[in-house]
Amino acid sequence: IVDDPNPFFNDIFIHSKYNLKKADKVITSSNIHKQGVSLGYPKLDKFVSTYKKLKKETNNIIFITSSFAGVFKKINPLILNDNFIKETLELFTSNQIFFRPHPNIKKHKKVLEIVKELNVYKNFNYDDNPSYLKTFRESKVFISDRLGSSSYTYSFATLKPVIFYIPKYKQYMEYFKDNFFTKNMKII
């Protein structure tokens, strides 16, 4: 870098301390007169700090659903296969099961039908709270129908397992074949 490409700003925002150190070397060795500022990953940073202070050991299981409709039907695969949730409720009766649909679909007719049907189970909980922090910190495992950011936030912050439930695996993998997470996903 020879000249300061934009003399109209003072800072360069970088997403991690590691990358900030690398950027500082470039900034220092070039003709750029800027300061690097590490922003971090705010969603994860907030959750990690909150989780460390307030974590609570429970046997709760969370089902998180996405709003993805692409290659499936008009709603996601976990919702379409509500038997999976029923079977989990019946198999793990000593666990509280929290069903947390994506905010974009929590009032969807199919979601509300399933909630009504599953409310007969004593261990079923419908979680439509705007904040996910309490539910995440009070859980043992996270089950999701796709590789969304919440799955990674949960696993990185809590160091607890995430199970991906993908019934139409071949279609899913074809649709997301160029996605970083799909390329690095391992089936067990």
Short mmCIF file of C-alpha atoms in Angstrom, two decimals:
data_model
loop_
_atom_site.label_atom_id
_atom_site.label_comp_id
_atom_site.label_asym_id
_atom_site.label_seq_id
_atom_site.Cartn_x
_atom_site.Cartn_y
_atom_site.Cartn_z
CA ILE A 1 0.00 0.00 0.00
CA VAL A 2 1.63 3.19 -1.14
CA ASP A 3 -0.74 6.03 -0.36
CA ASP A 4 -3.54 6.52 2.11
CA PRO A 5 -6.55 5.45 0.01
CA ASN A 6 -9.02 7.57 1.92
CA PRO A 7 -7.85 10.55 3.95
CA PHE A 8 -11.41 11.21 5.17
CA PHE A 9 -11.61 8.64 7.97
CA ASN A 10 -9.46 7.96 11.02
CA ASP A 11 -10.05 4.29 11.91
CA ILE A 12 -10.08 0.90 10.24
CA PHE A 13 -12.47 -1.53 11.92
CA ILE A 14 -11.30 -5.14 12.17
CA HIS A 15 -13.40 -8.07 13.43
CA SER A 16 -10.85 -9.76 15.73
CA LYS A 17 -7.75 -9.03 17.82
CA TYR A 18 -5.80 -11.59 15.77
CA ASN A 19 -6.60 -9.81 12.49
CA LEU A 20 -5.98 -6.44 14.15
CA LYS A 21 -2.37 -7.47 14.88
CA LYS A 22 -1.90 -8.47 11.22
CA ALA A 23 -3.52 -5.25 9.97
CA ASP A 24 -1.40 -3.12 12.31
CA LYS A 25 1.74 -4.50 10.63
CA VAL A 26 0.43 -3.44 7.22
CA ILE A 27 -0.73 -0.07 8.51
CA THR A 28 2.59 0.60 10.24
CA SER A 29 4.72 -0.43 7.24
CA SER A 30 2.68 1.59 4.74
CA ASN A 31 1.81 5.20 4.21
CA ILE A 32 -1.61 4.81 5.85
CA HIS A 33 -2.14 7.06 8.83
CA LYS A 34 -5.02 5.24 10.47
CA GLN A 35 -5.68 3.37 13.67
CA GLY A 36 -6.97 -0.21 13.63
CA VAL A 37 -9.89 -0.91 16.00
CA SER A 38 -11.00 -4.45 16.94
CA LEU A 39 -14.78 -4.79 17.09
CA GLY A 40 -14.95 -8.51 17.83
CA TYR A 41 -18.10 -10.48 17.08
CA PRO A 42 -20.69 -8.60 19.17
CA LYS A 43 -23.36 -11.34 19.28
CA LEU A 44 -20.87 -14.00 20.37
CA ASP A 45 -18.92 -11.67 22.68
CA LYS A 46 -22.12 -10.65 24.52
CA PHE A 47 -23.31 -14.23 24.84
CA VAL A 48 -19.94 -15.52 26.11
CA SER A 49 -19.71 -12.83 28.81
CA THR A 50 -23.35 -13.36 29.87
CA TYR A 51 -23.02 -17.15 29.80
CA LYS A 52 -19.92 -17.17 31.99
CA LYS A 53 -21.70 -15.10 34.64
CA LEU A 54 -25.10 -16.78 34.53
CA LYS A 55 -24.64 -20.32 33.23
CA LYS A 56 -26.94 -22.88 34.77
CA GLU A 57 -26.61 -26.64 34.42
CA THR A 58 -29.86 -28.29 33.35
CA ASN A 59 -31.03 -31.17 31.19
CA ASN A 60 -32.98 -28.88 28.87
CA ILE A 61 -32.96 -29.53 25.14
CA ILE A 62 -33.54 -26.70 22.66
CA PHE A 63 -35.06 -27.11 19.20
CA ILE A 64 -34.23 -24.08 17.10
CA THR A 65 -35.86 -23.82 13.70
CA SER A 66 -34.95 -21.62 10.81
CA SER A 67 -37.11 -19.71 8.37
CA PHE A 68 -35.41 -21.32 5.36
CA ALA A 69 -37.86 -22.47 2.72
CA GLY A 70 -35.64 -22.93 -0.39
CA VAL A 71 -35.41 -26.56 -1.47
CA PHE A 72 -37.93 -27.91 1.00
CA LYS A 73 -41.53 -26.76 1.27
CA LYS A 74 -42.90 -23.46 2.50
CA ILE A 75 -41.48 -24.00 5.95
CA ASN A 76 -38.42 -25.72 7.36
CA PRO A 77 -37.85 -29.48 7.73
CA LEU A 78 -37.92 -29.63 11.54
CA ILE A 79 -41.39 -28.10 11.55
CA LEU A 80 -42.57 -30.37 8.75
CA ASN A 81 -41.51 -33.40 10.73
CA ASP A 82 -43.20 -32.64 14.03
CA ASN A 83 -43.01 -36.39 14.81
CA PHE A 84 -39.32 -35.85 15.46
CA ILE A 85 -40.21 -33.39 18.22
CA LYS A 86 -42.96 -35.69 19.58
CA GLU A 87 -40.62 -38.65 19.67
CA THR A 88 -38.02 -36.58 21.48
CA LEU A 89 -40.62 -35.45 24.02
CA GLU A 90 -41.68 -39.05 24.60
CA LEU A 91 -38.15 -40.44 24.76
CA PHE A 92 -36.71 -37.75 27.05
CA THR A 93 -39.51 -37.27 29.57
CA SER A 94 -37.12 -36.14 32.30
CA ASN A 95 -35.85 -33.30 30.08
CA GLN A 96 -37.59 -30.03 29.42
CA ILE A 97 -37.82 -29.53 25.66
CA PHE A 98 -37.81 -25.91 24.46
CA PHE A 99 -39.18 -25.32 20.99
CA ARG A 100 -37.87 -22.01 19.65
CA PRO A 101 -38.84 -21.20 16.06
CA HIS A 102 -37.07 -18.49 14.10
CA PRO A 103 -38.66 -15.08 14.88
CA ASN A 104 -39.84 -14.78 11.25
CA ILE A 105 -42.03 -17.89 11.55
CA LYS A 106 -43.07 -18.00 15.21
CA LYS A 107 -46.61 -16.87 14.32
CA HIS A 108 -46.85 -19.09 11.22
CA LYS A 109 -50.03 -21.17 11.13
CA LYS A 110 -48.14 -24.50 11.01
CA VAL A 111 -45.93 -23.50 13.95
CA LEU A 112 -48.94 -22.53 16.06
CA GLU A 113 -50.73 -25.79 15.17
CA ILE A 114 -47.72 -27.80 16.30
CA VAL A 115 -47.40 -25.79 19.51
CA LYS A 116 -51.07 -26.44 20.30
CA GLU A 117 -50.65 -30.16 19.63
CA LEU A 118 -47.43 -30.47 21.66
CA ASN A 119 -48.69 -28.49 24.65
CA VAL A 120 -50.20 -31.72 26.01
CA TYR A 121 -46.69 -32.89 26.93
CA LYS A 122 -45.62 -31.76 30.38
CA ASN A 123 -42.02 -31.38 29.25
CA PHE A 124 -42.85 -29.19 26.23
CA ASN A 125 -42.12 -25.45 26.32
CA TYR A 126 -42.80 -22.98 23.54
CA ASP A 127 -40.14 -20.29 23.65
CA ASP A 128 -41.00 -17.11 21.76
CA ASN A 129 -39.06 -14.76 24.03
CA PRO A 130 -37.22 -12.12 21.95
CA SER A 131 -33.99 -12.89 23.85
CA TYR A 132 -32.36 -16.29 23.33
CA LEU A 133 -29.79 -15.86 26.13
CA LYS A 134 -31.77 -17.44 28.98
CA THR A 135 -32.83 -20.45 26.92
CA PHE A 136 -29.30 -20.99 25.59
CA ARG A 137 -27.58 -20.74 28.95
CA GLU A 138 -30.08 -23.13 30.59
CA SER A 139 -29.67 -26.00 28.13
CA LYS A 140 -27.66 -29.14 27.66
CA VAL A 141 -27.91 -29.60 23.90
CA PHE A 142 -29.08 -27.63 20.86
CA ILE A 143 -30.90 -29.21 17.90
CA SER A 144 -31.33 -27.28 14.68
CA ASP A 145 -32.63 -27.91 11.19
CA ARG A 146 -29.88 -26.00 9.43
CA LEU A 147 -26.44 -24.54 9.73
CA GLY A 148 -27.49 -21.11 10.99
CA SER A 149 -25.40 -18.66 12.97
CA SER A 150 -27.22 -19.45 16.22
CA SER A 151 -25.86 -23.00 16.05
CA TYR A 152 -22.32 -21.70 16.01
CA THR A 153 -22.91 -18.97 18.58
CA TYR A 154 -24.33 -21.61 20.92
CA SER A 155 -21.53 -24.14 20.45
CA PHE A 156 -18.66 -21.62 20.63
CA ALA A 157 -20.07 -19.84 23.69
CA THR A 158 -21.22 -22.84 25.74
CA LEU A 159 -18.86 -25.55 24.43
CA LYS A 160 -21.93 -27.80 24.33
CA PRO A 161 -23.05 -29.98 21.42
CA VAL A 162 -25.22 -29.00 18.49
CA ILE A 163 -27.14 -31.63 16.55
CA PHE A 164 -28.18 -30.80 13.00
CA TYR A 165 -31.41 -32.47 11.96
CA ILE A 166 -31.45 -32.50 8.16
CA PRO A 167 -33.93 -35.06 6.81
CA LYS A 168 -33.42 -34.15 3.15
CA TYR A 169 -29.68 -34.22 3.44
CA LYS A 170 -28.79 -34.75 -0.25
CA GLN A 171 -31.02 -31.86 -1.38
CA TYR A 172 -29.68 -29.66 1.40
CA MET A 173 -26.06 -30.42 0.57
CA GLU A 174 -26.64 -29.81 -3.15
CA TYR A 175 -28.37 -26.49 -2.48
CA PHE A 176 -25.60 -25.31 -0.13
CA LYS A 177 -22.65 -27.02 -1.84
CA ASP A 178 -20.57 -23.83 -1.94
CA ASN A 179 -21.27 -22.85 1.66
CA PHE A 180 -18.22 -22.96 3.95
CA PHE A 181 -20.10 -24.78 6.74
CA THR A 182 -21.55 -27.39 4.41
CA LYS A 183 -18.13 -28.10 2.93
CA ASN A 184 -16.77 -28.75 6.41
CA MET A 185 -19.74 -30.64 7.86
CA LYS A 186 -19.15 -34.19 9.04
CA ILE A 187 -21.92 -36.76 9.30
CA ILE A 188 -21.85 -39.08 12.28
#
